[in-house]
PDB file of C-alpha atoms and ligand atoms in Angstrom:
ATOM      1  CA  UNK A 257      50.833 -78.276  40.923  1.00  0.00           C
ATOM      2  CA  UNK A 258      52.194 -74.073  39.895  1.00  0.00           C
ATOM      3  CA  UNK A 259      50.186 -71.850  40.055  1.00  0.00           C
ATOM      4  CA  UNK A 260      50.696 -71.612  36.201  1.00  0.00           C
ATOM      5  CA  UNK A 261      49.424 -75.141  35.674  1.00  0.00           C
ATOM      6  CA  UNK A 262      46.800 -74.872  37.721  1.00  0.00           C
ATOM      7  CA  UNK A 263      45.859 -71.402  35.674  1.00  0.00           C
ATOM      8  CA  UNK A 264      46.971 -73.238  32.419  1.00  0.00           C
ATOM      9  CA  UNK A 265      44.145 -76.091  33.567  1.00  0.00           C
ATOM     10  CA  UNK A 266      41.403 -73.605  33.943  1.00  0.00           C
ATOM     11  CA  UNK A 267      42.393 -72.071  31.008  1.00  0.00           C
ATOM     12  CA  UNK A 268      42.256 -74.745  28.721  1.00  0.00           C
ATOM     13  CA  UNK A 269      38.726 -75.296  30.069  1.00  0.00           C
ATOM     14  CA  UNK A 270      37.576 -71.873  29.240  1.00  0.00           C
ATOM     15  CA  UNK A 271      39.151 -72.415  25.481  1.00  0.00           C
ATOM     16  CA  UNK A 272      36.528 -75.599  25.265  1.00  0.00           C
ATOM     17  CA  UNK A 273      33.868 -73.430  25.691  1.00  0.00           C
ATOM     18  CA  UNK A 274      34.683 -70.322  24.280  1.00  0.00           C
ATOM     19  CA  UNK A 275      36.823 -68.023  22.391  1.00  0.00           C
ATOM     20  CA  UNK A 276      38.457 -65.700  24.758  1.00  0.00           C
ATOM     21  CA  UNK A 277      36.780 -61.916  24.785  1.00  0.00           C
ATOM     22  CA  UNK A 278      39.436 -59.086  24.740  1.00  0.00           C
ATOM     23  CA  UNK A 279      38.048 -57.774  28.222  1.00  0.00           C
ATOM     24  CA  UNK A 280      37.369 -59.321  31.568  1.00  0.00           C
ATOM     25  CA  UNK A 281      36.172 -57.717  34.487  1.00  0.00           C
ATOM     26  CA  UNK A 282      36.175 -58.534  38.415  1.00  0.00           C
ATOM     27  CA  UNK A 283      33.159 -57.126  40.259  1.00  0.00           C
ATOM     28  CA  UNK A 284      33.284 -56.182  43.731  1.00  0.00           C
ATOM     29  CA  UNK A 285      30.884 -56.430  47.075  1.00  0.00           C
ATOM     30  CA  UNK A 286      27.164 -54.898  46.246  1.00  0.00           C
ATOM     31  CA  UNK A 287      28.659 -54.157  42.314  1.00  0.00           C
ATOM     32  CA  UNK A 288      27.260 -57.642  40.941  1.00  0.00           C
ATOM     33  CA  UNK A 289      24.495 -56.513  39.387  1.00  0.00           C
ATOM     34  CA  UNK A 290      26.370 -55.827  36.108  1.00  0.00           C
ATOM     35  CA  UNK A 291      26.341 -59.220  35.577  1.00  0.00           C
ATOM     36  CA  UNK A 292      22.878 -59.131  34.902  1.00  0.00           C
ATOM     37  CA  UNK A 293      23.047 -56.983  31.973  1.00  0.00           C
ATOM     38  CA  UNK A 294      25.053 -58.803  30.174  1.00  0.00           C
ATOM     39  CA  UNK A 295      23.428 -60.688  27.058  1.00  0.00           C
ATOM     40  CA  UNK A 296      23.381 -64.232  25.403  1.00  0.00           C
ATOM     41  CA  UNK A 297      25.140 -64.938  29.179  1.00  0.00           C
ATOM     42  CA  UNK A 298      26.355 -68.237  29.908  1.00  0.00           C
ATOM     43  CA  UNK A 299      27.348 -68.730  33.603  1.00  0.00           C
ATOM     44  CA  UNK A 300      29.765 -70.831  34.958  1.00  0.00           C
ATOM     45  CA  UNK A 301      30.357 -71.512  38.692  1.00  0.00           C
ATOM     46  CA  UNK A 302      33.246 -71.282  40.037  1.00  0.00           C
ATOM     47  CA  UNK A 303      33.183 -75.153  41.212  1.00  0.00           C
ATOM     48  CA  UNK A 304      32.832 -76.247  37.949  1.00  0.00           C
ATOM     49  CA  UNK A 305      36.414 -74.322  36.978  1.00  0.00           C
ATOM     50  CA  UNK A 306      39.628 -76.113  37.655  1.00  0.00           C
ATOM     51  CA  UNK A 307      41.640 -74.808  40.610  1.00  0.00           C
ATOM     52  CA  UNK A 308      39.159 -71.796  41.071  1.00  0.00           C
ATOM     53  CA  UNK A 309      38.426 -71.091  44.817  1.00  0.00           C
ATOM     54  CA  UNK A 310      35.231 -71.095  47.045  1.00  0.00           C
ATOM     55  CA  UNK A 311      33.857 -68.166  47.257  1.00  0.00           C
ATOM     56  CA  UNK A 312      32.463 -67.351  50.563  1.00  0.00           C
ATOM     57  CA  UNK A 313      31.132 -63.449  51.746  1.00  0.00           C
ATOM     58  CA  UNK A 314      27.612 -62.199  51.726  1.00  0.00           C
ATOM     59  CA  UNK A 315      27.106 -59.982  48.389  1.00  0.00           C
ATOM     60  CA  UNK A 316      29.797 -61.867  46.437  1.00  0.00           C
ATOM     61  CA  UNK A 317      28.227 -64.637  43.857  1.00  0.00           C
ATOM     62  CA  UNK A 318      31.026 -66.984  42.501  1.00  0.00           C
ATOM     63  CA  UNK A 319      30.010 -67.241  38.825  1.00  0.00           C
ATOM     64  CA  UNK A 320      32.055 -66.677  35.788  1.00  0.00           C
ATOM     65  CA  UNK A 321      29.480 -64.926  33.202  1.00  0.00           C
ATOM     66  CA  UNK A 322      30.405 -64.834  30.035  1.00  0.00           C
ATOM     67  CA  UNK A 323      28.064 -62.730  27.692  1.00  0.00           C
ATOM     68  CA  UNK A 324      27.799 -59.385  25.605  1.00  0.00           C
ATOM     69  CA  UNK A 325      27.523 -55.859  26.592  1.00  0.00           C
ATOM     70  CA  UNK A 326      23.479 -54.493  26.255  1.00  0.00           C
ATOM     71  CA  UNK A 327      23.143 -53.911  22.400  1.00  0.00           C
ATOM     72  CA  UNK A 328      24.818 -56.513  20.849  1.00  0.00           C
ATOM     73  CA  UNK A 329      28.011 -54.963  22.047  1.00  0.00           C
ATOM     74  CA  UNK A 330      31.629 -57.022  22.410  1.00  0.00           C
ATOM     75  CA  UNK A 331      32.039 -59.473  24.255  1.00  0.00           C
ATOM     76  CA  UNK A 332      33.088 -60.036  27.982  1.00  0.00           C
ATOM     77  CA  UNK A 333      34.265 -62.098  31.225  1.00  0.00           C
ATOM     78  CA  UNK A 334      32.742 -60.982  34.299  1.00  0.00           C
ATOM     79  CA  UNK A 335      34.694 -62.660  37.415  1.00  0.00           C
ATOM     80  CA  UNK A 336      31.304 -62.098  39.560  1.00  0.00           C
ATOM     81  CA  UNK A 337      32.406 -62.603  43.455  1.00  0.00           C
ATOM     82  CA  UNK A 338      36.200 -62.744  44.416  1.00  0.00           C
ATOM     83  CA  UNK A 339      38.006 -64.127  46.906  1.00  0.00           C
ATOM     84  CA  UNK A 340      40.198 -62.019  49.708  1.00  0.00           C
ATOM     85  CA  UNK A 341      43.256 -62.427  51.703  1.00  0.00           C
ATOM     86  CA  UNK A 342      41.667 -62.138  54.706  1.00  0.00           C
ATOM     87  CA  UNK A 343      39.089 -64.927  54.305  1.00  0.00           C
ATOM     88  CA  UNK A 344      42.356 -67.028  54.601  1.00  0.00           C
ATOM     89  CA  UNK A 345      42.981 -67.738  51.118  1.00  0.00           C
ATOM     90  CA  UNK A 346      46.247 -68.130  49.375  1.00  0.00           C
ATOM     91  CA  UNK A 347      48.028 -65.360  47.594  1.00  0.00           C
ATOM     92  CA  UNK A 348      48.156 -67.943  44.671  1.00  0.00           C
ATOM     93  CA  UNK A 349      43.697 -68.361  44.992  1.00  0.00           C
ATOM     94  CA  UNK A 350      43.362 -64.332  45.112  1.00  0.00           C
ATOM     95  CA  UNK A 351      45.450 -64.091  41.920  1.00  0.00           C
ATOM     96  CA  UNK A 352      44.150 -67.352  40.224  1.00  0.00           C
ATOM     97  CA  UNK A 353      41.320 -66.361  38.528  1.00  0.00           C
ATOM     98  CA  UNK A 354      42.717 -63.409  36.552  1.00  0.00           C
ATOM     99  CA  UNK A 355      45.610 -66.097  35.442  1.00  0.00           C
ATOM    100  CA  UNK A 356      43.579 -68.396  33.818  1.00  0.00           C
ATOM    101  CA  UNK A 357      41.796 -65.201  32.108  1.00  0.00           C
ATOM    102  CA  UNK A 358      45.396 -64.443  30.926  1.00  0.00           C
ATOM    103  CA  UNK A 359      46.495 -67.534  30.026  1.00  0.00           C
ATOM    104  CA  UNK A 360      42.998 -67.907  28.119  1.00  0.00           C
ATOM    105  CA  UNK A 361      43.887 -65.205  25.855  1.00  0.00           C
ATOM    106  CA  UNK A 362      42.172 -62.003  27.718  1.00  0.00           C
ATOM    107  CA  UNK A 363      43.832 -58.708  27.354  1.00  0.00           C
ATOM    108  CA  UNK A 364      42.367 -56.108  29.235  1.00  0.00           C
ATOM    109  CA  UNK A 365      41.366 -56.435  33.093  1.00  0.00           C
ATOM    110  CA  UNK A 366      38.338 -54.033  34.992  1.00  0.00           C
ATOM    111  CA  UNK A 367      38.909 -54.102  38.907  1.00  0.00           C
ATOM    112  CA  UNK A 368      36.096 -52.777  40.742  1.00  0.00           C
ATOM    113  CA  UNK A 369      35.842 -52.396  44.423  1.00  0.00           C
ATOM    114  CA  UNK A 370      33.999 -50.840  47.396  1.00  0.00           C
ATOM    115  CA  UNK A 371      36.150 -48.261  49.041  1.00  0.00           C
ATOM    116  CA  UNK A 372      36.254 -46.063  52.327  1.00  0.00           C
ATOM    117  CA  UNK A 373      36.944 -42.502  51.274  1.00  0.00           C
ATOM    118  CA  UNK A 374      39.398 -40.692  52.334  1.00  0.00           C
ATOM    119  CA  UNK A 375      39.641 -37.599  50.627  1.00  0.00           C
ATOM    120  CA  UNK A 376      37.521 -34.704  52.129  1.00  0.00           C
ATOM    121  CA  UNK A 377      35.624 -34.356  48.422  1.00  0.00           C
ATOM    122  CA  UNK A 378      34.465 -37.005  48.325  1.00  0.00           C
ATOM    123  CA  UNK A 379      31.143 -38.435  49.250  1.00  0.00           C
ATOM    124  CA  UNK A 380      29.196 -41.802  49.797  1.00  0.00           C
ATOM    125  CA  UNK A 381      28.093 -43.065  46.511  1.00  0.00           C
ATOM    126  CA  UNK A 382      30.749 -41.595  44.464  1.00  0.00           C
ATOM    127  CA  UNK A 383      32.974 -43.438  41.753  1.00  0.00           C
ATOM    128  CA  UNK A 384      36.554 -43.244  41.940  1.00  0.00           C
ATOM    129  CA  UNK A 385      38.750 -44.082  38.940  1.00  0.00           C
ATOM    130  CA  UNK A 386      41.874 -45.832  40.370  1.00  0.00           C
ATOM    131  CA  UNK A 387      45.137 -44.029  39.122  1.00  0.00           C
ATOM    132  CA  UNK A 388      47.584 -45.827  41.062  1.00  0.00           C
ATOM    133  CA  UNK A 389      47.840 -48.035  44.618  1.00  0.00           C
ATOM    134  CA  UNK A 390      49.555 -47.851  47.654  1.00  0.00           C
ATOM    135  CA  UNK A 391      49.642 -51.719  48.339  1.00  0.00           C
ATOM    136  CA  UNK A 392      50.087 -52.102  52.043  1.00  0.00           C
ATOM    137  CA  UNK A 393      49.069 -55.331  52.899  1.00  0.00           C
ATOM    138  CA  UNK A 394      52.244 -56.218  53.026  1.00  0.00           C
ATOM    139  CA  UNK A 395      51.795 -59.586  50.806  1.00  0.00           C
ATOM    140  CA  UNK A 396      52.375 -59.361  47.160  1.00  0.00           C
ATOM    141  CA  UNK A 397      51.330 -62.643  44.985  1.00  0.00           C
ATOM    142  CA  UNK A 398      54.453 -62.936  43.159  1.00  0.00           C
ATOM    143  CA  UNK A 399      56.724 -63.890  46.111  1.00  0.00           C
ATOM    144  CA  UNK A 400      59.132 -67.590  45.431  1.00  0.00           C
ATOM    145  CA  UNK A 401      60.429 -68.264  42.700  1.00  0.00           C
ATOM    146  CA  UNK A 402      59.560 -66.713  39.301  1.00  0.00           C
ATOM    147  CA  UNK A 403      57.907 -68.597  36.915  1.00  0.00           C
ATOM    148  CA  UNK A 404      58.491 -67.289  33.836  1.00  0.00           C
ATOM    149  CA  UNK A 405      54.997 -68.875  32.302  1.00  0.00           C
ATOM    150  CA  UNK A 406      53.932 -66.487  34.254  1.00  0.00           C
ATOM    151  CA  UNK A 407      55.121 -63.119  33.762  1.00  0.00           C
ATOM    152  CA  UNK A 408      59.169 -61.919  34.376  1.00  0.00           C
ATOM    153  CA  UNK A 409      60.484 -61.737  37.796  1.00  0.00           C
ATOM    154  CA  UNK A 410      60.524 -57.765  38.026  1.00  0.00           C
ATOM    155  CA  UNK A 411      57.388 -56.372  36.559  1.00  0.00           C
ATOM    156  CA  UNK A 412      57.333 -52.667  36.052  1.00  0.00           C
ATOM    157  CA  UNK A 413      54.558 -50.797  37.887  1.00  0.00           C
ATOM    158  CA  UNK A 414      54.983 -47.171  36.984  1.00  0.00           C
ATOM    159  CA  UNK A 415      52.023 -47.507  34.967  1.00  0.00           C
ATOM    160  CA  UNK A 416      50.090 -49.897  37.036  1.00  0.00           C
ATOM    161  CA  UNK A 417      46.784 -48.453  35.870  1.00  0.00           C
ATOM    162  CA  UNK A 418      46.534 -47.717  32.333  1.00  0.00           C
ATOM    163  CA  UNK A 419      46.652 -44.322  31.216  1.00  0.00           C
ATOM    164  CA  UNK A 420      45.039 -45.030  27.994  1.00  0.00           C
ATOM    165  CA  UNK A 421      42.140 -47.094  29.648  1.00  0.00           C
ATOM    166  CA  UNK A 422      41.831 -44.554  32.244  1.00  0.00           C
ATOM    167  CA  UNK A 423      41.269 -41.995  29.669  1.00  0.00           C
ATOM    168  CA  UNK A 424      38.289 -43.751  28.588  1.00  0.00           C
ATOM    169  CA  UNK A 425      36.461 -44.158  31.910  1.00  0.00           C
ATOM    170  CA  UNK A 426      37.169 -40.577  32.188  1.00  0.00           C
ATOM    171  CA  UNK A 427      35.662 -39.945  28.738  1.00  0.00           C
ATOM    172  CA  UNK A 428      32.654 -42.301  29.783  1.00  0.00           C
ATOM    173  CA  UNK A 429      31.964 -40.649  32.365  1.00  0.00           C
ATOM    174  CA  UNK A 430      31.966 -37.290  30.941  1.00  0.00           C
ATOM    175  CA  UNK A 431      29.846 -37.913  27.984  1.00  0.00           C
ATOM    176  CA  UNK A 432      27.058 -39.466  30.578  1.00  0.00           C
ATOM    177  CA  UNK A 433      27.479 -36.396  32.705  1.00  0.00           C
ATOM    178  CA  UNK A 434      28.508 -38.167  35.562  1.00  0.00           C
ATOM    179  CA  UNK A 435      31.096 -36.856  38.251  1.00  0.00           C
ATOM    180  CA  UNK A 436      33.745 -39.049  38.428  1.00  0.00           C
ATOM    181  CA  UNK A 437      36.216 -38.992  41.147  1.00  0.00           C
ATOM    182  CA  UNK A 438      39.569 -39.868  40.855  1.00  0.00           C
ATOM    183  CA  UNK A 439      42.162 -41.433  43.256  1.00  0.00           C
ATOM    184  CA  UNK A 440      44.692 -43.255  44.840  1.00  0.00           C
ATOM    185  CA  UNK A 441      43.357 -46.699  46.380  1.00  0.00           C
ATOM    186  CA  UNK A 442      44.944 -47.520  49.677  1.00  0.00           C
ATOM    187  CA  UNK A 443      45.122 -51.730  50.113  1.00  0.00           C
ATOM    188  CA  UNK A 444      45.015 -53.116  53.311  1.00  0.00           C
ATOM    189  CA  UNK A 445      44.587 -56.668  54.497  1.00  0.00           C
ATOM    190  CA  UNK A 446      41.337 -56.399  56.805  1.00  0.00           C
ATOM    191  CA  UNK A 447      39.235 -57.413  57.818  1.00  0.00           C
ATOM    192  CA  UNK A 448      38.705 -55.025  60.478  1.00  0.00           C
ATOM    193  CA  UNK A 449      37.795 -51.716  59.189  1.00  0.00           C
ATOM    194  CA  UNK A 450      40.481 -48.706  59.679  1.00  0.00           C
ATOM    195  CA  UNK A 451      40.946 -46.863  63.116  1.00  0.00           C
ATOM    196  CA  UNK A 452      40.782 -43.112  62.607  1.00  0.00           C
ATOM    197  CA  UNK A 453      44.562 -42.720  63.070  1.00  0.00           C
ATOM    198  CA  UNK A 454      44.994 -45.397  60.963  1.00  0.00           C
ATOM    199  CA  UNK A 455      42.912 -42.992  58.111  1.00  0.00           C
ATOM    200  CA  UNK A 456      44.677 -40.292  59.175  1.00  0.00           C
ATOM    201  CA  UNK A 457      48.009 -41.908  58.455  1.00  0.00           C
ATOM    202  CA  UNK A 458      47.090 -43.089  55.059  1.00  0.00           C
ATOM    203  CA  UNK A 459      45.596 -40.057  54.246  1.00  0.00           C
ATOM    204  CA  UNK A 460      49.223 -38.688  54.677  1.00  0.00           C
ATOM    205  CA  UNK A 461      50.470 -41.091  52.302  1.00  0.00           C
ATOM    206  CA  UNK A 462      48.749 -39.749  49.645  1.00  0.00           C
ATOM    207  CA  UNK A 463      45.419 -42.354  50.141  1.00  0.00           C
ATOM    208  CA  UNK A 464      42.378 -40.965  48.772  1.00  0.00           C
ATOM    209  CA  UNK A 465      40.199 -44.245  49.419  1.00  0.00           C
ATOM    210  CA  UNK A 466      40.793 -47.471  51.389  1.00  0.00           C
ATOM    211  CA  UNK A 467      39.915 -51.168  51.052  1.00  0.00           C
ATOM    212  CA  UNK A 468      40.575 -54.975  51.076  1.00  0.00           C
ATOM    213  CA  UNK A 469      40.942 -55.909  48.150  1.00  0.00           C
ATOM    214  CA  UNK A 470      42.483 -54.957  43.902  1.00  0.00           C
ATOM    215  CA  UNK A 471      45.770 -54.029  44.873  1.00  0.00           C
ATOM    216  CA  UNK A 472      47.295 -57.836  44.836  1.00  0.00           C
ATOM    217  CA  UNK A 473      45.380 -58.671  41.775  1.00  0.00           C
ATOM    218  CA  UNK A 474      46.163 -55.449  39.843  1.00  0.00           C
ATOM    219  CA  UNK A 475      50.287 -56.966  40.798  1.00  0.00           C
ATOM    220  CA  UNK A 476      49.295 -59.810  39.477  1.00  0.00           C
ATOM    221  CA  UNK A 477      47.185 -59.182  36.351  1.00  0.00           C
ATOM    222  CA  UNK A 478      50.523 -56.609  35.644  1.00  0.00           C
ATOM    223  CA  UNK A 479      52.799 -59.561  35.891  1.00  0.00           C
ATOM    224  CA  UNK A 480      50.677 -61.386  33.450  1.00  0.00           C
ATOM    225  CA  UNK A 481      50.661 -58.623  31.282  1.00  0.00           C
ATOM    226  CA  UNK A 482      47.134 -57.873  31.191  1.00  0.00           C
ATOM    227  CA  UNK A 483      46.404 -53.879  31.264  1.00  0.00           C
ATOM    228  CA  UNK A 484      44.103 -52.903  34.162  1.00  0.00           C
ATOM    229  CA  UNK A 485      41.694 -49.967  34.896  1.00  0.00           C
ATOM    230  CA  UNK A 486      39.591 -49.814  38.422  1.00  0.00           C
ATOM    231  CA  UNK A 487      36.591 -48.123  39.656  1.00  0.00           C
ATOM    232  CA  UNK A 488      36.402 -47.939  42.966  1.00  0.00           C
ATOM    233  CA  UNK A 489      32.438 -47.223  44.570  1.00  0.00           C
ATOM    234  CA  UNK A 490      32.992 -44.901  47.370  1.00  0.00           C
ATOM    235  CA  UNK A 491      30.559 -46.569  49.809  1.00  0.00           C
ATOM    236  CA  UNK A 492      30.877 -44.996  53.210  1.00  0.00           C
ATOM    237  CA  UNK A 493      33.386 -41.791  54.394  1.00  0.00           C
ATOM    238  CA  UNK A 494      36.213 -43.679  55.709  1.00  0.00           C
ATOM    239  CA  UNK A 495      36.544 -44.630  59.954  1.00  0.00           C
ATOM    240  CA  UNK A 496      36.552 -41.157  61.738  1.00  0.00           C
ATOM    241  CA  UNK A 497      35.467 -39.221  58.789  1.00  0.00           C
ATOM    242  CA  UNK A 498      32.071 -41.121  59.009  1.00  0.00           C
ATOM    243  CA  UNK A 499      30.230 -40.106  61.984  1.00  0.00           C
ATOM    244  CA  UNK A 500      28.911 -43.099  62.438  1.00  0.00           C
ATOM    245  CA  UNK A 501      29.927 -46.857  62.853  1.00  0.00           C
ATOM    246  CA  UNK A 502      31.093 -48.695  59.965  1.00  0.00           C
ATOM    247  CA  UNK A 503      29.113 -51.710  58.560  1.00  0.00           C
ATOM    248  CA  UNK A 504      29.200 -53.860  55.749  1.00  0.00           C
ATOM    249  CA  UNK A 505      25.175 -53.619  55.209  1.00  0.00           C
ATOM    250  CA  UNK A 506      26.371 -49.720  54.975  1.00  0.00           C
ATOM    251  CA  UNK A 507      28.704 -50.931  52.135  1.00  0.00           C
ATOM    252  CA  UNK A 508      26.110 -52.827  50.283  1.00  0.00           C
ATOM    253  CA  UNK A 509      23.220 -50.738  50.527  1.00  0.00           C
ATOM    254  CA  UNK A 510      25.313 -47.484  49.213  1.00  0.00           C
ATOM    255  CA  UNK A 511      26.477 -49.973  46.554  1.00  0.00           C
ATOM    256  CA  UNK A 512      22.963 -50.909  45.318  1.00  0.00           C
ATOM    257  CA  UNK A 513      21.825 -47.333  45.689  1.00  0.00           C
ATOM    258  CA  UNK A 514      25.026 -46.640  43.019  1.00  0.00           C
ATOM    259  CA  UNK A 515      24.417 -49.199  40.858  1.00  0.00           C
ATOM    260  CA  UNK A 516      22.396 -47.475  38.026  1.00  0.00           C
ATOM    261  CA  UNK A 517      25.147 -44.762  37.619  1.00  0.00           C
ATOM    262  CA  UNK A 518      27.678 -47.940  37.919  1.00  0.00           C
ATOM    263  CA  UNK A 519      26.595 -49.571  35.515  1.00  0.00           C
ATOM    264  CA  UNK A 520      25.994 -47.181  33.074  1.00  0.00           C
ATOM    265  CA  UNK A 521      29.933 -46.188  33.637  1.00  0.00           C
ATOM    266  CA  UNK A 522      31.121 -49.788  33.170  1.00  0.00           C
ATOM    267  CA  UNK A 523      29.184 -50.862  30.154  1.00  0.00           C
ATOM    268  CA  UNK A 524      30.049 -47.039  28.024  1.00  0.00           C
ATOM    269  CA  UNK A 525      34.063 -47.858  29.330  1.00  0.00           C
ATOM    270  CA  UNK A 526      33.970 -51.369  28.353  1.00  0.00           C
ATOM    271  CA  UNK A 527      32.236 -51.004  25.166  1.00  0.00           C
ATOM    272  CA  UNK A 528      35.311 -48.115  23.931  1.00  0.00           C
ATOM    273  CA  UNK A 529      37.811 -50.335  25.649  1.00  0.00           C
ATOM    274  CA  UNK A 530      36.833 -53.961  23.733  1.00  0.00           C
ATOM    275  CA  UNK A 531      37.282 -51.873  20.808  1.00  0.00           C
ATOM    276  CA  UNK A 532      40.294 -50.396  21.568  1.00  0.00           C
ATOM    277  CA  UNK A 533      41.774 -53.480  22.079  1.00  0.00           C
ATOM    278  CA  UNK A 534      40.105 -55.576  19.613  1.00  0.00           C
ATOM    279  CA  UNK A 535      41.818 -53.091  17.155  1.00  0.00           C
ATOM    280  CA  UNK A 536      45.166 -53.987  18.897  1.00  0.00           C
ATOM    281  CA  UNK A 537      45.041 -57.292  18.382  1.00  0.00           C
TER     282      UNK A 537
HETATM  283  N1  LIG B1755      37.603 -49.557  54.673  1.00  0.00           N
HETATM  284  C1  LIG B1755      38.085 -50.676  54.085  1.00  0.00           C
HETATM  285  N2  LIG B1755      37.424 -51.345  53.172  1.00  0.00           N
HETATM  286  C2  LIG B1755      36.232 -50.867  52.787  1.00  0.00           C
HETATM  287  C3  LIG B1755      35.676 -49.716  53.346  1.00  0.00           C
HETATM  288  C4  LIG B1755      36.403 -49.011  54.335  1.00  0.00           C
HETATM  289  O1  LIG B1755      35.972 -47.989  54.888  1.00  0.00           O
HETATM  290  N3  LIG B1755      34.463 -49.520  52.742  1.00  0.00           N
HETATM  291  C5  LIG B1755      34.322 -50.528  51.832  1.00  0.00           C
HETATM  292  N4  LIG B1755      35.386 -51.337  51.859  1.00  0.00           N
END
């Protein structure tokens, strides 16, 4: 099977049970609680989704919840729990999900992550709006042949993350008086954490945060011709910044101590982004 008919599959099973919202969203380690606020939710495991993978790590759920923002607001998608490179997967399972959102009829894509920072401003349990990627895991999901289903063979990336959309979050953010933090995201494969020359090097590329995961699915979701916006949670200072050891618990914990001002961010941006591009359509 492509990976288009195995995205066309899933697809066609999320047109059975609903209409497709305008927005979906991918939430990353310790950032699942937005889920939760979603109303009139229906979830729907991963298993039960053709083709979708198995989602494995501590903190991620595997659920597709479908439901509307607090209020009676628009609805969304929320891909809760996603899978990684370096869990072993297949460039074709990272990207999979987001497909079948595509091929389903979604238009707009929300990437959130937890991130080392890099940039001296910044502190643990900041937000960073992605502005662009440095992707150097050196995979990218659209290697072999092109299939046109899919998206063209050359997809443009000079606007990877949407100006428009990032407008928004920054327009969120400022009418809820929270600091926002903006940024290049730094990919990597993992799933060792960085070496301090290795965050020294990236900061030199222009890296203002670093993690394992977005960049490959922001290619992707691109190539499908979804727009994307990301918000990266700035969960610990990056290896030799941090004075101390780096841990995942670290990650979660200054996740979960963000989440309030999280979600508060994602539900304003999605909100004045499902209407932006229900008003598109
Ligand atoms: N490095 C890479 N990935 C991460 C980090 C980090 O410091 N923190 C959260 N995800």
């Amino acid at each position: 099977m492509t990976a288009y008919s195995k995205a066309k599959e899933a697809a066609d099973y999320l047109s059975q049970k609903s209409e497709p919202p305008v927005m979906g969203a991918v939430l990353g380690s310790g950032l699942g609680a937005f889920a939760d606020t979603l109303e009139d939710a229906v979830r729907i495991n991963y298993a039960d989704i053709p083709n979708f993978p198995n989602v494995a790590v501590t903190g991620h759920a595997g659920q597709l919840v479908l439901g509307r923002l607090p209020g009676g607001g628009p609805r969304i998608a929320v891909l809760a729990g996603r899978v990684h490179i370096y869990e072993g997967h297949a460039l074709d399972d990272v990207v999979h999900a987001l497909r079948s959102l595509a091929l389903w009829g979604v238009k707009g894509l929300l990437l959130t992550n937890a991130a080392g920072g890099i940039n001296a401003n910044f502190s643990a349990g900041d937000l960073m709006l992605i502005t662009d990627h440095l992707n150097l895991t050196g995979k990218n999901p659209l290697i072999g042949k092109n299939d046109e289903n899919l998206g063209v063979r050359f997809p443009d990336m000079s606007t990877a993350y949407d100006p428009e959309l990032c407008d928004i979050v920054r327009g969120a953010a400022a009418d809820l008086k929270q600091t926002l933090r903006e940024g290049v995201y730094a990919g990597l494969l993992g799933p060792s954490y960085e070496t301090p020359a290795e965050i020294r090097m990236l900061r030199v590329l222009g890296a203002d945060a670093v993690g394992m995961s977005t960049v490959c699915e922001t290619i992707a979701a691109r190539h499908a011709g979804l727009k994307v916006v990301g918000i990266s949670c700035i969960t610990n200072l990056a290896a030799g910044i941090s004075k101390t050891a780096l841990n995942h618990a670290e990650v979660k914990e200054t996740a979960d101590r963000s989440r309030d001002a999280f979600v508060k961010l994602v539900e304003l941006s999605l909100n004045r982004i499902c209407a932006k591009l229900e008003a598109e359509k």
